mmCIF file of C-alpha atoms in Angstrom:
data_model
loop_
_atom_site.group_PDB
_atom_site.id
_atom_site.type_symbol
_atom_site.label_atom_id
_atom_site.label_comp_id
_atom_site.label_asym_id
_atom_site.label_seq_id
_atom_site.Cartn_x
_atom_site.Cartn_y
_atom_site.Cartn_z
ATOM 1 C CA MET Q 286 -35.628 -198.064 106.596
ATOM 2 C CA ILE Q 287 -34.439 -200.487 103.909
ATOM 3 C CA LYS Q 288 -31.141 -199.319 102.394
ATOM 4 C CA VAL Q 289 -30.737 -200.179 98.713
ATOM 5 C CA ILE Q 290 -27.937 -200.070 96.132
ATOM 6 C CA VAL Q 291 -28.922 -200.220 92.453
ATOM 7 C CA ALA Q 292 -26.469 -201.941 90.067
ATOM 8 C CA ASP Q 293 -27.460 -201.540 86.411
ATOM 9 C CA ASN Q 294 -25.444 -200.469 83.383
ATOM 10 C CA HIS Q 295 -28.300 -198.469 81.830
ATOM 11 C CA PRO Q 296 -28.567 -194.884 83.171
ATOM 12 C CA ILE Q 297 -32.253 -194.647 82.257
ATOM 13 C CA VAL Q 298 -33.026 -197.806 84.233
ATOM 14 C CA ARG Q 299 -31.186 -196.463 87.277
ATOM 15 C CA TYR Q 300 -33.062 -193.171 86.948
ATOM 16 C CA GLY Q 301 -36.335 -195.046 86.584
ATOM 17 C CA ILE Q 302 -35.737 -197.094 89.723
ATOM 18 C CA HIS Q 303 -34.966 -193.909 91.662
ATOM 19 C CA ALA Q 304 -38.188 -192.356 90.392
ATOM 20 C CA LEU Q 305 -40.231 -195.464 91.096
ATOM 21 C CA LEU Q 306 -39.015 -195.813 94.686
ATOM 22 C CA ARG Q 307 -39.041 -192.121 95.548
ATOM 23 C CA GLY Q 308 -42.492 -192.416 97.089
ATOM 24 C CA ALA Q 309 -41.649 -195.465 99.212
ATOM 25 C CA GLU Q 310 -41.189 -194.121 102.736
ATOM 26 C CA ASP Q 311 -39.497 -197.282 104.010
ATOM 27 C CA ILE Q 312 -36.990 -197.680 101.139
ATOM 28 C CA ARG Q 313 -33.944 -195.455 100.569
ATOM 29 C CA ILE Q 314 -31.482 -195.772 97.685
ATOM 30 C CA ILE Q 315 -28.017 -195.075 99.085
ATOM 31 C CA GLY Q 316 -26.163 -195.406 95.777
ATOM 32 C CA ASP Q 317 -26.232 -196.649 92.205
ATOM 33 C CA VAL Q 318 -23.473 -198.091 90.027
ATOM 34 C CA PRO Q 319 -23.060 -199.144 86.364
ATOM 35 C CA THR Q 320 -20.535 -202.012 86.733
ATOM 36 C CA THR Q 321 -19.635 -204.876 89.037
ATOM 37 C CA ASN Q 322 -16.273 -203.321 89.949
ATOM 38 C CA ALA Q 323 -18.020 -200.095 90.947
ATOM 39 C CA LEU Q 324 -20.457 -202.169 93.009
ATOM 40 C CA PHE Q 325 -17.633 -203.942 94.839
ATOM 41 C CA GLU Q 326 -15.966 -200.601 95.584
ATOM 42 C CA MET Q 327 -19.213 -199.167 96.952
ATOM 43 C CA LEU Q 328 -19.714 -202.212 99.174
ATOM 44 C CA LYS Q 329 -16.383 -201.448 100.865
ATOM 45 C CA GLU Q 330 -17.874 -198.168 102.115
ATOM 46 C CA HIS Q 331 -21.609 -198.891 102.427
ATOM 47 C CA THR Q 332 -23.580 -201.904 103.589
ATOM 48 C CA PRO Q 333 -27.053 -202.007 102.049
ATOM 49 C CA ASP Q 334 -29.877 -204.263 103.099
ATOM 50 C CA VAL Q 335 -30.711 -205.075 99.480
ATOM 51 C CA ILE Q 336 -28.852 -204.850 96.159
ATOM 52 C CA ILE Q 337 -31.002 -204.553 93.047
ATOM 53 C CA MET Q 338 -28.768 -206.044 90.374
ATOM 54 C CA GLU Q 339 -28.999 -206.541 86.615
ATOM 55 C CA LEU Q 340 -27.650 -209.948 85.635
ATOM 56 C CA ASP Q 341 -25.780 -208.630 82.578
ATOM 57 C CA LEU Q 342 -23.487 -206.118 84.270
ATOM 58 C CA PRO Q 343 -20.177 -205.231 82.553
ATOM 59 C CA GLN Q 344 -16.793 -206.556 83.716
ATOM 60 C CA ILE Q 345 -17.708 -209.673 85.728
ATOM 61 C CA ASN Q 346 -20.229 -212.378 84.901
ATOM 62 C CA GLY Q 347 -23.451 -211.675 86.809
ATOM 63 C CA ILE Q 348 -23.668 -215.021 88.573
ATOM 64 C CA ALA Q 349 -19.964 -214.861 89.469
ATOM 65 C CA ALA Q 350 -20.556 -211.385 90.934
ATOM 66 C CA LEU Q 351 -23.516 -212.723 92.887
ATOM 67 C CA ARG Q 352 -21.416 -215.534 94.344
ATOM 68 C CA TYR Q 353 -18.737 -213.039 95.382
ATOM 69 C CA ILE Q 354 -21.277 -210.804 97.121
ATOM 70 C CA LYS Q 355 -22.795 -213.718 99.028
ATOM 71 C CA GLU Q 356 -19.356 -214.889 100.109
ATOM 72 C CA GLU Q 357 -18.036 -211.486 101.192
ATOM 73 C CA TYR Q 358 -21.292 -209.895 102.387
ATOM 74 C CA PRO Q 359 -23.577 -212.784 103.380
ATOM 75 C CA GLU Q 360 -25.979 -210.501 105.246
ATOM 76 C CA VAL Q 361 -26.760 -208.472 102.114
ATOM 77 C CA LYS Q 362 -29.801 -209.616 100.129
ATOM 78 C CA VAL Q 363 -29.570 -209.569 96.326
ATOM 79 C CA LEU Q 364 -32.637 -209.079 94.151
ATOM 80 C CA ILE Q 365 -31.947 -209.782 90.482
ATOM 81 C CA TYR Q 366 -33.862 -207.263 88.353
ATOM 82 C CA SER Q 367 -33.076 -208.253 84.811
ATOM 83 C CA GLY Q 368 -34.119 -208.299 81.204
ATOM 84 C CA GLN Q 369 -32.783 -211.839 80.879
ATOM 85 C CA SER Q 370 -35.209 -214.751 80.557
ATOM 86 C CA GLU Q 371 -36.929 -215.278 83.900
ATOM 87 C CA ASP Q 372 -37.716 -218.936 83.185
ATOM 88 C CA VAL Q 373 -34.061 -219.749 82.542
ATOM 89 C CA TYR Q 374 -32.213 -217.562 85.025
ATOM 90 C CA ALA Q 375 -34.443 -217.355 88.105
ATOM 91 C CA LEU Q 376 -33.495 -220.791 89.410
ATOM 92 C CA SER Q 377 -29.829 -220.375 88.471
ATOM 93 C CA THR Q 378 -29.481 -217.089 90.321
ATOM 94 C CA ILE Q 379 -31.402 -218.319 93.360
ATOM 95 C CA ARG Q 380 -29.137 -221.375 93.499
ATOM 96 C CA ALA Q 381 -26.171 -218.980 93.397
ATOM 97 C CA GLY Q 382 -27.484 -217.007 96.381
ATOM 98 C CA ALA Q 383 -30.006 -214.460 95.111
ATOM 99 C CA SER Q 384 -33.005 -213.788 97.345
ATOM 100 C CA GLY Q 385 -35.302 -213.158 94.412
ATOM 101 C CA TYR Q 386 -35.691 -212.622 90.690
ATOM 102 C CA LEU Q 387 -37.860 -210.001 89.014
ATOM 103 C CA SER Q 388 -38.112 -209.501 85.271
ATOM 104 C CA LYS Q 389 -37.964 -205.959 83.911
ATOM 105 C CA THR Q 390 -41.120 -206.807 81.997
ATOM 106 C CA SER Q 391 -42.984 -207.249 85.282
ATOM 107 C CA ASP Q 392 -45.439 -204.645 86.582
ATOM 108 C CA SER Q 393 -43.523 -201.770 88.176
ATOM 109 C CA GLU Q 394 -45.342 -202.045 91.511
ATOM 110 C CA ASN Q 395 -43.756 -205.478 91.996
ATOM 111 C CA LEU Q 396 -40.339 -203.900 92.562
ATOM 112 C CA ALA Q 397 -41.076 -202.276 95.928
ATOM 113 C CA ALA Q 398 -42.927 -205.405 97.062
ATOM 114 C CA ALA Q 399 -39.965 -207.572 96.060
ATOM 115 C CA ILE Q 400 -37.477 -205.342 97.906
ATOM 116 C CA LYS Q 401 -39.541 -205.466 101.088
ATOM 117 C CA LYS Q 402 -39.967 -209.220 100.888
ATOM 118 C CA VAL Q 403 -36.281 -210.060 100.418
ATOM 119 C CA ALA Q 404 -35.289 -207.499 103.082
ATOM 120 C CA ARG Q 405 -37.405 -209.511 105.547
ATOM 121 C CA GLY Q 406 -35.405 -212.604 104.658
ATOM 122 C CA SER Q 407 -38.003 -214.194 102.381
ATOM 123 C CA MET Q 408 -37.622 -215.381 98.802
ATOM 124 C CA PHE Q 409 -39.309 -213.482 95.970
ATOM 125 C CA ILE Q 410 -40.472 -214.810 92.624
ATOM 126 C CA THR Q 411 -43.668 -213.808 90.836
ATOM 127 C CA ASN Q 412 -46.751 -216.013 91.064
ATOM 128 C CA GLU Q 413 -46.583 -216.513 87.301
ATOM 129 C CA LEU Q 414 -43.035 -217.829 87.495
ATOM 130 C CA ALA Q 415 -43.898 -220.078 90.438
ATOM 131 C CA GLN Q 416 -46.654 -221.644 88.357
ATOM 132 C CA ARG Q 417 -44.352 -222.128 85.376
ATOM 133 C CA LEU Q 418 -41.746 -223.763 87.594
ATOM 134 C CA ALA Q 419 -44.343 -226.091 89.076
ATOM 135 C CA PHE Q 420 -45.896 -227.223 85.792
ATOM 136 C CA ASP Q 421 -44.535 -227.750 82.285
ATOM 137 C CA GLN Q 422 -46.675 -225.867 79.799
ATOM 138 C CA GLY Q 423 -46.546 -228.497 77.060
ATOM 139 C CA SER Q 424 -44.021 -231.295 76.951
ATOM 140 C CA LYS Q 425 -42.580 -230.217 73.592
ATOM 141 C CA LYS Q 426 -41.368 -226.823 74.739
ATOM 142 C CA PRO Q 427 -37.536 -226.614 74.830
ATOM 143 C CA ARG Q 428 -37.828 -224.468 77.938
ATOM 144 C CA ARG Q 429 -38.566 -227.589 79.975
ATOM 145 C CA PHE Q 430 -34.876 -228.519 79.684
ATOM 146 C CA PHE Q 431 -33.636 -225.542 81.687
ATOM 147 C CA ARG Q 432 -34.562 -227.197 84.968
ATOM 148 C CA LYS Q 433 -32.031 -229.933 84.231
ATOM 149 C CA LEU Q 434 -29.160 -227.458 84.021
ATOM 150 C CA SER Q 435 -26.911 -226.444 86.889
ATOM 151 C CA THR Q 436 -26.001 -222.806 87.433
ATOM 152 C CA ARG Q 437 -22.538 -223.382 85.965
ATOM 153 C CA GLU Q 438 -23.966 -225.191 82.940
ATOM 154 C CA VAL Q 439 -26.224 -222.215 82.206
ATOM 155 C CA GLU Q 440 -23.202 -219.900 82.416
ATOM 156 C CA VAL Q 441 -21.170 -222.077 80.036
ATOM 157 C CA LEU Q 442 -24.057 -222.416 77.580
ATOM 158 C CA LYS Q 443 -24.666 -218.678 77.527
ATOM 159 C CA MET Q 444 -21.011 -217.928 76.797
ATOM 160 C CA LEU Q 445 -20.878 -220.560 74.054
ATOM 161 C CA ALA Q 446 -24.082 -219.149 72.575
ATOM 162 C CA SER Q 447 -22.512 -215.679 72.478
ATOM 163 C CA GLY Q 448 -19.719 -217.015 70.257
ATOM 164 C CA LYS Q 449 -17.016 -217.593 72.862
ATOM 165 C CA ARG Q 450 -14.466 -220.348 72.237
ATOM 166 C CA ASN Q 451 -13.565 -222.911 74.912
ATOM 167 C CA LYS Q 452 -10.486 -220.926 75.945
ATOM 168 C CA GLU Q 453 -12.493 -217.714 76.339
ATOM 169 C CA VAL Q 454 -15.175 -219.528 78.347
ATOM 170 C CA ALA Q 455 -12.479 -221.016 80.570
ATOM 171 C CA LEU Q 456 -10.930 -217.581 81.202
ATOM 172 C CA GLY Q 457 -14.277 -215.924 81.795
ATOM 173 C CA LEU Q 458 -15.439 -218.497 84.336
ATOM 174 C CA ASN Q 459 -12.051 -219.305 85.877
ATOM 175 C CA LEU Q 460 -12.078 -222.894 84.627
ATOM 176 C CA ASN Q 461 -9.634 -224.942 82.590
ATOM 177 C CA GLU Q 462 -10.381 -225.864 78.978
ATOM 178 C CA LYS Q 463 -10.800 -229.551 79.773
ATOM 179 C CA THR Q 464 -13.532 -228.700 82.269
ATOM 180 C CA VAL Q 465 -15.297 -226.559 79.668
ATOM 181 C CA SER Q 466 -15.228 -229.525 77.266
ATOM 182 C CA THR Q 467 -16.759 -231.674 80.001
ATOM 183 C CA TYR Q 468 -19.519 -229.118 80.500
ATOM 184 C CA LYS Q 469 -20.202 -229.080 76.732
ATOM 185 C CA ALA Q 470 -20.595 -232.850 76.765
ATOM 186 C CA ARG Q 471 -22.976 -232.647 79.730
ATOM 187 C CA LEU Q 472 -24.999 -229.917 78.037
ATOM 188 C CA MET Q 473 -25.364 -231.956 74.862
ATOM 189 C CA LYS Q 474 -26.570 -234.940 76.871
ATOM 190 C CA LYS Q 475 -29.009 -232.947 79.000
ATOM 191 C CA LEU Q 476 -30.379 -230.999 76.044
ATOM 192 C CA ASN Q 477 -30.618 -234.146 73.928
ATOM 193 C CA VAL Q 478 -28.368 -232.985 71.062
ATOM 194 C CA ASP Q 479 -25.191 -234.383 69.513
ATOM 195 C CA ASN Q 480 -23.553 -231.370 67.840
ATOM 196 C CA MET Q 481 -22.795 -227.700 68.477
ATOM 197 C CA VAL Q 482 -25.287 -226.400 65.903
ATOM 198 C CA ASP Q 483 -28.183 -228.113 67.673
ATOM 199 C CA LEU Q 484 -26.795 -227.087 71.060
ATOM 200 C CA LEU Q 485 -26.839 -223.438 69.992
ATOM 201 C CA GLN Q 486 -30.358 -223.893 68.658
ATOM 202 C CA GLN Q 487 -31.408 -225.059 72.124
ATOM 203 C CA ALA Q 488 -29.658 -222.026 73.620
ATOM 204 C CA LYS Q 489 -31.671 -219.831 71.263
ATOM 205 C CA ALA Q 490 -34.888 -221.593 72.252
ATOM 206 C CA LEU Q 491 -34.009 -220.943 75.886
ATOM 207 C CA GLU Q 492 -33.504 -217.252 75.000
ATOM 208 C CA LEU Q 493 -29.860 -217.256 76.041
ATOM 209 C CA TYR Q 494 -29.035 -215.068 73.010
#
């Protein structure tokens, strides 16, 4: 029996996952939570095989939460089940320790298959995403740039795109302001821009906001 915890801030999504997995005889949801702090508290009492986690959970940045889970509970597999852009975030979350990434726009039957695959210790991404990662679909698409970005650079870019100032980004990611400025310079170079307006336009093209 695969024990699962669902971490998503939308009650309807949590209800839907319960309903979707109710017929799976080899999967049992042992709890669901709406925030990262609630997830951490639940992990003190219960050890699941798989966590199904939305990337945009309240309280703690999703990738930071993922890193914490992998550090404190390395045996627990994390499947990111998110409405965020699959092309941009799949690689970043897998680099940070996720065992798979599934978009909420994916067919519902993929969820049970993904849970079973990561529970066995394998990596899960959809065939469509694997193809997009293997081949650029047109050299002029801004999305091609995302592969150049590190996990931390994606985090910084997303926070900047949401209107955060350097100080707020530094606090949110536990960095100092000088380091944030260094990341901004790297992002401009990698995304081939020379000002913040164009940088934010690239963030928009990458569907970071």
